[in-house]
Coordinates of C-alpha atoms in Angstrom, one line a residue:
M15 CA 62.4 123.3 69.3
N16 CA 63.5 119.8 70.1
T17 CA 61.8 118.4 73.2
N18 CA 62.6 114.7 72.6
Q19 CA 66.3 114.7 73.4
V20 CA 67.7 116.0 76.7
K21 CA 70.6 118.3 75.9
G22 CA 72.0 118.5 79.4
R23 CA 71.0 119.5 82.9
V24 CA 71.1 123.3 83.5
L25 CA 70.7 125.4 86.6
V26 CA 68.9 128.6 85.7
A27 CA 69.1 131.7 87.9
M28 CA 65.5 132.9 88.2
S29 CA 64.8 136.3 89.8
G30 CA 61.1 136.1 89.2
G31 CA 61.3 138.7 86.4
I32 CA 60.4 138.3 82.7
D33 CA 63.9 137.8 81.4
S34 CA 65.1 135.0 83.6
S35 CA 61.7 133.3 83.4
V36 CA 61.6 133.3 79.6
A37 CA 65.2 132.1 79.7
A38 CA 64.1 129.1 81.8
V39 CA 61.1 128.5 79.5
L40 CA 63.2 128.6 76.3
L41 CA 65.8 126.1 77.7
H42 CA 63.0 123.8 78.9
E43 CA 61.4 123.8 75.5
A44 CA 64.8 123.4 73.7
G45 CA 65.3 120.0 75.5
Y46 CA 67.4 120.9 78.5
E47 CA 66.6 119.4 81.9
V48 CA 66.0 122.7 83.8
V49 CA 66.5 123.3 87.5
G50 CA 65.4 126.7 88.7
M51 CA 67.2 128.6 91.5
T52 CA 66.4 131.9 93.2
M53 CA 69.1 133.6 95.2
K54 CA 68.2 135.6 98.3
T55 CA 71.0 138.2 98.4
W56 CA 69.6 140.8 100.8
D57 CA 67.1 141.3 103.6
Y58 CA 65.3 144.6 103.3
A59 CA 64.2 144.5 106.9
T60 CA 67.8 145.2 107.9
A61 CA 68.4 148.0 105.4
G62 CA 66.2 150.5 107.2
G63 CA 65.0 152.1 103.9
S64 CA 61.6 153.6 103.4
K65 CA 60.6 151.7 100.2
K66 CA 58.5 148.5 100.2
E67 CA 60.5 145.3 99.5
T68 CA 60.6 144.8 95.7
G69 CA 62.9 143.2 93.2
C70 CA 64.8 139.9 93.0
C71 CA 64.8 139.2 96.7
S72 CA 61.2 139.9 97.5
L73 CA 58.7 137.2 98.5
D74 CA 56.6 138.1 95.4
S75 CA 59.5 137.5 93.1
I76 CA 60.4 134.2 94.7
N77 CA 56.8 133.1 94.3
D78 CA 56.7 134.2 90.7
A79 CA 59.8 132.2 89.9
R80 CA 58.5 129.1 91.6
D81 CA 55.1 129.5 89.8
I82 CA 56.9 129.2 86.4
A83 CA 58.7 126.1 87.6
V84 CA 55.5 124.5 88.9
R85 CA 53.7 125.2 85.7
L86 CA 56.4 123.7 83.5
G87 CA 57.2 120.8 85.9
F88 CA 60.8 121.4 86.8
P89 CA 62.3 121.7 90.3
H90 CA 63.0 125.1 91.9
Y91 CA 65.2 125.9 94.9
I92 CA 65.8 129.0 97.0
I93 CA 69.3 129.6 98.3
D94 CA 70.2 132.1 101.0
I95 CA 73.5 133.9 100.1
R96 CA 72.9 137.0 102.2
E97 CA 76.0 136.4 104.4
E98 CA 78.5 136.0 101.5
F99 CA 76.8 138.8 99.5
G100 CA 76.9 141.2 102.4
D101 CA 80.4 140.3 103.4
Y102 CA 81.8 141.0 100.0
V103 CA 79.5 143.2 97.9
I104 CA 78.1 145.5 100.6
D105 CA 81.3 145.8 102.5
N106 CA 83.1 146.7 99.3
F107 CA 80.3 149.2 98.4
T108 CA 80.8 151.0 101.8
E109 CA 84.6 150.8 101.7
E110 CA 84.8 152.3 98.2
Y111 CA 82.7 155.3 99.1
L112 CA 84.8 155.9 102.2
A113 CA 87.9 155.7 99.9
G114 CA 86.5 158.5 97.7
R115 CA 85.6 156.1 94.8
T116 CA 82.2 155.2 93.3
P117 CA 81.6 151.4 93.3
N118 CA 79.7 149.2 90.9
P119 CA 78.1 146.5 93.1
C120 CA 76.2 144.8 90.2
V121 CA 79.4 144.0 88.3
L122 CA 81.1 142.9 91.5
C123 CA 78.2 140.6 92.4
N124 CA 78.3 138.9 89.0
T125 CA 82.0 138.4 89.2
H126 CA 82.5 137.2 92.7
I127 CA 79.1 136.1 94.1
K128 CA 76.4 134.9 91.7
W129 CA 78.5 132.8 89.3
D130 CA 80.4 131.2 92.1
A131 CA 77.3 130.5 94.1
L132 CA 75.5 129.1 91.1
L133 CA 78.3 126.9 90.0
R134 CA 78.7 125.4 93.5
R135 CA 75.0 124.5 93.6
A136 CA 75.1 123.3 90.0
D137 CA 77.8 120.8 91.0
M138 CA 75.7 119.7 94.0
L139 CA 72.7 119.2 91.8
G140 CA 74.5 117.5 89.0
C141 CA 74.0 120.3 86.5
E142 CA 76.5 120.6 83.6
F143 CA 75.5 124.2 82.9
I144 CA 74.2 127.4 84.5
A145 CA 72.1 130.0 82.7
T146 CA 70.9 133.5 83.3
G147 CA 68.6 136.0 81.6
H148 CA 71.4 138.4 80.6
Y149 CA 71.2 140.0 77.2
A150 CA 74.6 138.9 75.9
R151 CA 76.1 136.2 73.8
I152 CA 78.9 133.7 74.3
R153 CA 80.9 131.5 72.0
H154 CA 84.0 129.3 72.1
D155 CA 86.8 130.4 69.8
A156 CA 88.4 127.2 68.5
E157 CA 91.5 129.0 67.4
T158 CA 92.4 130.6 70.8
G159 CA 90.5 128.2 73.0
R160 CA 89.0 131.1 74.8
Y161 CA 85.3 131.7 75.7
V162 CA 84.2 135.1 74.3
V163 CA 81.4 137.3 75.6
S164 CA 79.7 139.5 73.0
K165 CA 77.1 142.2 73.0
G166 CA 73.5 141.0 72.9
L167 CA 71.6 141.3 69.7
D168 CA 69.4 144.0 71.3
E169 CA 72.0 146.7 71.9
N170 CA 69.5 148.8 73.9
K171 CA 69.4 146.0 76.5
D172 CA 72.9 144.7 76.1
Q173 CA 74.4 143.6 79.4
S174 CA 77.9 142.5 78.3
Y175 CA 79.4 145.4 80.3
A176 CA 78.4 143.8 83.5
L177 CA 79.9 140.4 82.6
W178 CA 83.5 141.3 81.8
G179 CA 84.7 139.9 85.1
V180 CA 83.3 136.3 84.7
S181 CA 86.1 133.9 84.5
Q182 CA 86.9 131.6 81.6
A183 CA 86.1 128.5 83.7
S184 CA 82.7 130.0 84.6
L185 CA 82.0 131.0 81.0
S186 CA 82.7 127.5 79.8
R187 CA 79.6 126.3 81.6
T188 CA 77.3 129.3 81.0
L189 CA 74.4 129.7 78.7
F190 CA 72.7 133.0 77.7
P191 CA 69.4 132.0 76.0
L192 CA 68.3 135.7 75.4
G193 CA 71.4 136.8 73.6
E194 CA 69.9 136.5 70.1
L195 CA 66.6 138.0 71.1
R196 CA 65.2 141.6 71.4
K197 CA 63.3 142.7 74.4
S198 CA 60.1 143.0 72.3
E199 CA 60.5 139.3 71.4
I200 CA 60.8 138.4 75.1
Y201 CA 57.5 140.0 75.7
D202 CA 56.0 138.1 72.7
E203 CA 57.4 134.8 74.0
A204 CA 55.8 135.4 77.4
R205 CA 52.4 136.5 75.9
R206 CA 52.4 133.4 73.6
R207 CA 52.6 131.1 76.6
G208 CA 50.0 133.0 78.7
F209 CA 52.5 134.5 81.2
T210 CA 50.6 137.8 81.4
A211 CA 51.7 138.6 84.9
L212 CA 55.3 138.7 83.7
V213 CA 54.5 141.0 80.9
N214 CA 52.7 143.4 83.2
K215 CA 55.4 143.2 85.9
P216 CA 57.4 146.5 86.2
E217 CA 61.2 146.1 85.9
S218 CA 63.5 147.2 88.7
Y219 CA 66.6 149.2 88.0
E220 CA 67.7 150.1 91.6
I221 CA 70.7 148.5 93.4
C222 CA 69.0 145.5 95.0
F223 CA 70.0 146.4 98.5
I224 CA 69.1 150.1 98.1
P225 CA 65.5 150.0 96.9
D226 CA 64.8 153.6 97.7
N227 CA 67.9 154.8 95.7
D228 CA 69.2 156.7 98.7
Y229 CA 72.8 155.6 98.9
R230 CA 73.6 158.4 101.3
G231 CA 71.0 157.2 103.8
F232 CA 72.3 153.6 103.3
L233 CA 75.9 154.7 104.1
R234 CA 74.7 156.6 107.2
R235 CA 72.9 153.5 108.4
R236 CA 75.8 151.2 107.6
V237 CA 78.5 153.4 109.2
P238 CA 77.3 154.7 112.6
G239 CA 78.7 158.2 113.3
L240 CA 79.6 158.8 109.6
D241 CA 78.3 162.4 109.6
E242 CA 80.6 163.2 112.5
R243 CA 83.5 161.4 110.9
V244 CA 83.4 163.4 107.7
A245 CA 82.2 166.7 109.1
G246 CA 84.1 169.9 108.3
G247 CA 84.7 169.1 104.6
R248 CA 85.2 171.9 102.1
F249 CA 84.4 172.5 98.4
V250 CA 87.5 173.8 96.6
D251 CA 88.3 174.7 93.0
S252 CA 91.1 173.1 90.9
A253 CA 93.4 175.9 92.1
G254 CA 92.7 175.0 95.7
R255 CA 90.5 178.1 96.5
D256 CA 87.9 177.5 99.2
L257 CA 84.3 177.6 97.9
G258 CA 82.4 176.6 101.0
P259 CA 81.3 173.6 103.2
H260 CA 80.0 170.3 102.0
E261 CA 78.3 167.4 103.8
G262 CA 81.3 165.0 103.6
Y263 CA 83.3 163.5 100.7
P264 CA 81.6 160.1 100.7
F265 CA 78.3 161.7 99.7
Y266 CA 79.6 162.9 96.3
T267 CA 80.7 161.3 93.0
I268 CA 82.7 162.5 90.0
G269 CA 80.5 164.1 87.4
Q270 CA 77.8 165.0 90.0
R271 CA 76.0 168.3 89.3
K272 CA 72.7 168.2 91.2
G273 CA 72.4 168.1 94.9
L274 CA 75.7 170.0 95.6
G275 CA 74.0 172.6 97.8
I276 CA 76.2 175.4 96.4
A277 CA 75.7 178.1 93.8
L278 CA 78.8 179.4 92.0
G279 CA 77.2 181.3 89.1
F280 CA 78.0 178.6 86.6
P281 CA 77.1 174.9 86.2
A282 CA 79.5 173.2 88.7
Y283 CA 80.5 169.5 88.6
V284 CA 82.4 167.3 91.0
V285 CA 85.8 166.8 89.2
A286 CA 87.8 165.2 92.0
I287 CA 87.4 163.8 95.5
R288 CA 90.2 163.9 98.1
P289 CA 89.3 161.7 101.0
D290 CA 92.6 162.4 102.9
T291 CA 91.7 166.1 103.2
N292 CA 87.9 165.8 103.0
E293 CA 87.9 168.1 99.9
V294 CA 85.5 167.9 97.0
V295 CA 86.9 169.7 93.9
L296 CA 84.3 171.5 91.8
G297 CA 84.9 172.8 88.2
N298 CA 83.2 173.3 84.9
Y299 CA 82.2 170.6 82.4
D300 CA 85.5 170.9 80.5
E301 CA 87.4 170.0 83.7
L302 CA 85.7 166.6 83.8
A303 CA 87.4 165.6 80.5
S304 CA 90.1 163.0 80.6
S305 CA 92.3 161.6 77.7
F306 CA 94.0 159.0 79.9
T307 CA 93.2 156.7 82.7
T308 CA 94.5 153.4 84.3
V309 CA 92.7 150.2 85.2
H310 CA 93.7 147.3 87.4
K311 CA 92.3 144.0 88.6
L312 CA 92.0 142.9 85.0
N313 CA 90.0 140.1 83.5
L314 CA 90.7 139.5 79.8
G315 CA 88.3 137.7 77.7
K316 CA 88.9 137.4 74.0
L317 CA 92.7 137.4 74.4
A318 CA 94.6 135.9 77.3
S319 CA 96.9 138.9 77.5
L320 CA 97.7 142.2 75.7
E321 CA 101.3 142.3 76.9
G322 CA 103.8 142.6 74.1
R323 CA 101.2 143.8 71.6
G324 CA 102.0 147.5 71.9
L325 CA 99.1 149.8 71.6
V326 CA 95.9 147.8 71.0
P327 CA 92.9 149.6 69.5
A328 CA 89.5 149.1 71.2
V329 CA 86.3 150.9 72.1
V330 CA 86.1 151.5 75.8
K331 CA 83.0 151.9 78.0
V332 CA 83.7 153.6 81.3
R333 CA 80.3 153.1 82.8
Y334 CA 77.2 151.0 82.0
H335 CA 75.3 153.5 79.8
H336 CA 78.4 155.0 78.2
A337 CA 78.2 154.7 74.4
G338 CA 81.9 153.9 74.3
T339 CA 85.0 155.8 73.0
P340 CA 87.8 154.7 70.8
A341 CA 91.0 154.2 72.8
L342 CA 94.5 152.6 72.7
L343 CA 95.2 150.0 75.3
E344 CA 98.7 149.4 76.7
Q345 CA 99.2 146.6 79.1
D346 CA 102.3 147.4 81.2
G347 CA 102.0 144.6 83.7
P348 CA 100.1 141.4 84.5
D349 CA 97.3 143.4 86.2
H350 CA 97.5 146.9 84.8
I351 CA 96.4 148.6 81.6
R352 CA 96.9 152.2 80.5
L353 CA 94.1 153.7 78.4
Y354 CA 94.7 156.5 75.9
F355 CA 91.4 157.9 74.7
T356 CA 91.4 159.3 71.1
E357 CA 89.0 161.9 72.2
P358 CA 88.3 163.3 75.8
V359 CA 85.9 161.3 77.9
H360 CA 83.9 163.1 80.7
A361 CA 83.5 161.8 84.2
V362 CA 86.0 158.9 84.2
T363 CA 85.3 157.7 87.7
P364 CA 87.6 155.6 90.0
G365 CA 85.7 152.5 91.3
Q366 CA 83.8 152.0 88.1
A367 CA 84.7 149.4 85.5
A368 CA 86.3 150.1 82.1
V369 CA 85.3 147.5 79.6
F370 CA 87.2 147.1 76.3
Y371 CA 85.5 146.0 73.1
D372 CA 86.8 144.6 69.8
G373 CA 83.6 145.2 67.7
A374 CA 80.9 143.4 69.6
D375 CA 83.3 141.2 71.5
V376 CA 84.5 141.9 75.0
L377 CA 88.3 142.0 75.1
G378 CA 88.2 142.4 78.8
G379 CA 87.9 144.9 81.6
G380 CA 89.2 146.3 84.8
W381 CA 88.5 148.7 87.6
I382 CA 89.4 152.4 87.0
T383 CA 92.1 153.5 89.4
R384 CA 92.3 157.2 88.7
H385 CA 90.7 160.2 87.0
V386 CA 93.4 162.2 85.2
I387 CA 92.5 165.8 84.2
G388 CA 94.5 167.2 81.3
E389 CA 96.9 165.8 78.8
A390 CA 97.8 162.1 78.7
P391 CA 101.4 161.0 79.5
A392 CA 103.3 159.5 76.5
P393 CA 102.7 155.8 76.0
A394 CA 105.6 153.6 76.8
A395 CA 105.2 152.0 73.3
G396 CA 105.6 155.4 71.7
V397 CA 103.3 156.9 69.0
A398 CA 103.4 160.2 67.3
A399 CA 99.6 160.7 67.5
L400 CA 96.7 158.8 69.1
A401 CA 94.0 159.9 66.7

């Protein structure tokens, strides 16, 4: 790596974990002038949960990030974005559950909070670029002029799904140093440099503001009187037959099987949520299958628009760990796409993101607006068969 020529000044988001730390190290050794920054997004003392403070906002993590900066001799800052994070991400999280949808706060945070917060501070500190430890790749397509996010080389760790909402302007200043590396190589890079504490540090997979993974408890603490507000709800089947009481519609999500508190003599799943009537619809696994859904609040990546292109083939992921299903995309408005899956997809959940791929490249994504059980409506573009 070239350490003689400065390639530019880059603000690196450092959580204190191994990925963002190695990202900062690699950029430093590649000749960039690195500035580290750790974002305080949440105060666990106000969450009321039972788990000890861990993860990206803990004092230990902040100190771990600062230790890397001190050892390598670059500046490190801590910024408090709890107010803007809470106002947007946590309010949305609560409102989505109360609307009968299942939110994805990590995608929302990337799209509306972290990138904006980093870029504002980058401008203040004279940084040309920002960088994160995401496993994804980015390139500039000279033909279209677009910045394209692609899957990381290590598909087991790929995080491109969570990045579909980052704007073109933000991508133009973003670096992903880990995109061409596998997780095993990240550990090797840390060991080689003597960062053994990072290698031994457990990774956190919880939502950062719910460290005990009890989202029901979080909602109850966040919305006083919630239990009384949603009392009296009923489980029903798809024909509307009453099956018994439930705890309240916000405490369930489409596809849920465990924790229903009801025995029907067959494996039952949540197939629909009706907040207006406080009903949770239960059914068998087949009733979870959808061949069609719609998405809105689009952000397109590889192409500026799909309008006028008819039915566009893609592979669609409807949640983070979904392997992806072939589909045909039909954009029927500036902010609306209809998805026709070539084979049924289970548990398509309103509030989650649908991300569209052309090979390894992210075409774009949007928020799922509805879960449609049964046959798909005919596409406006018209095809005899979708398979």
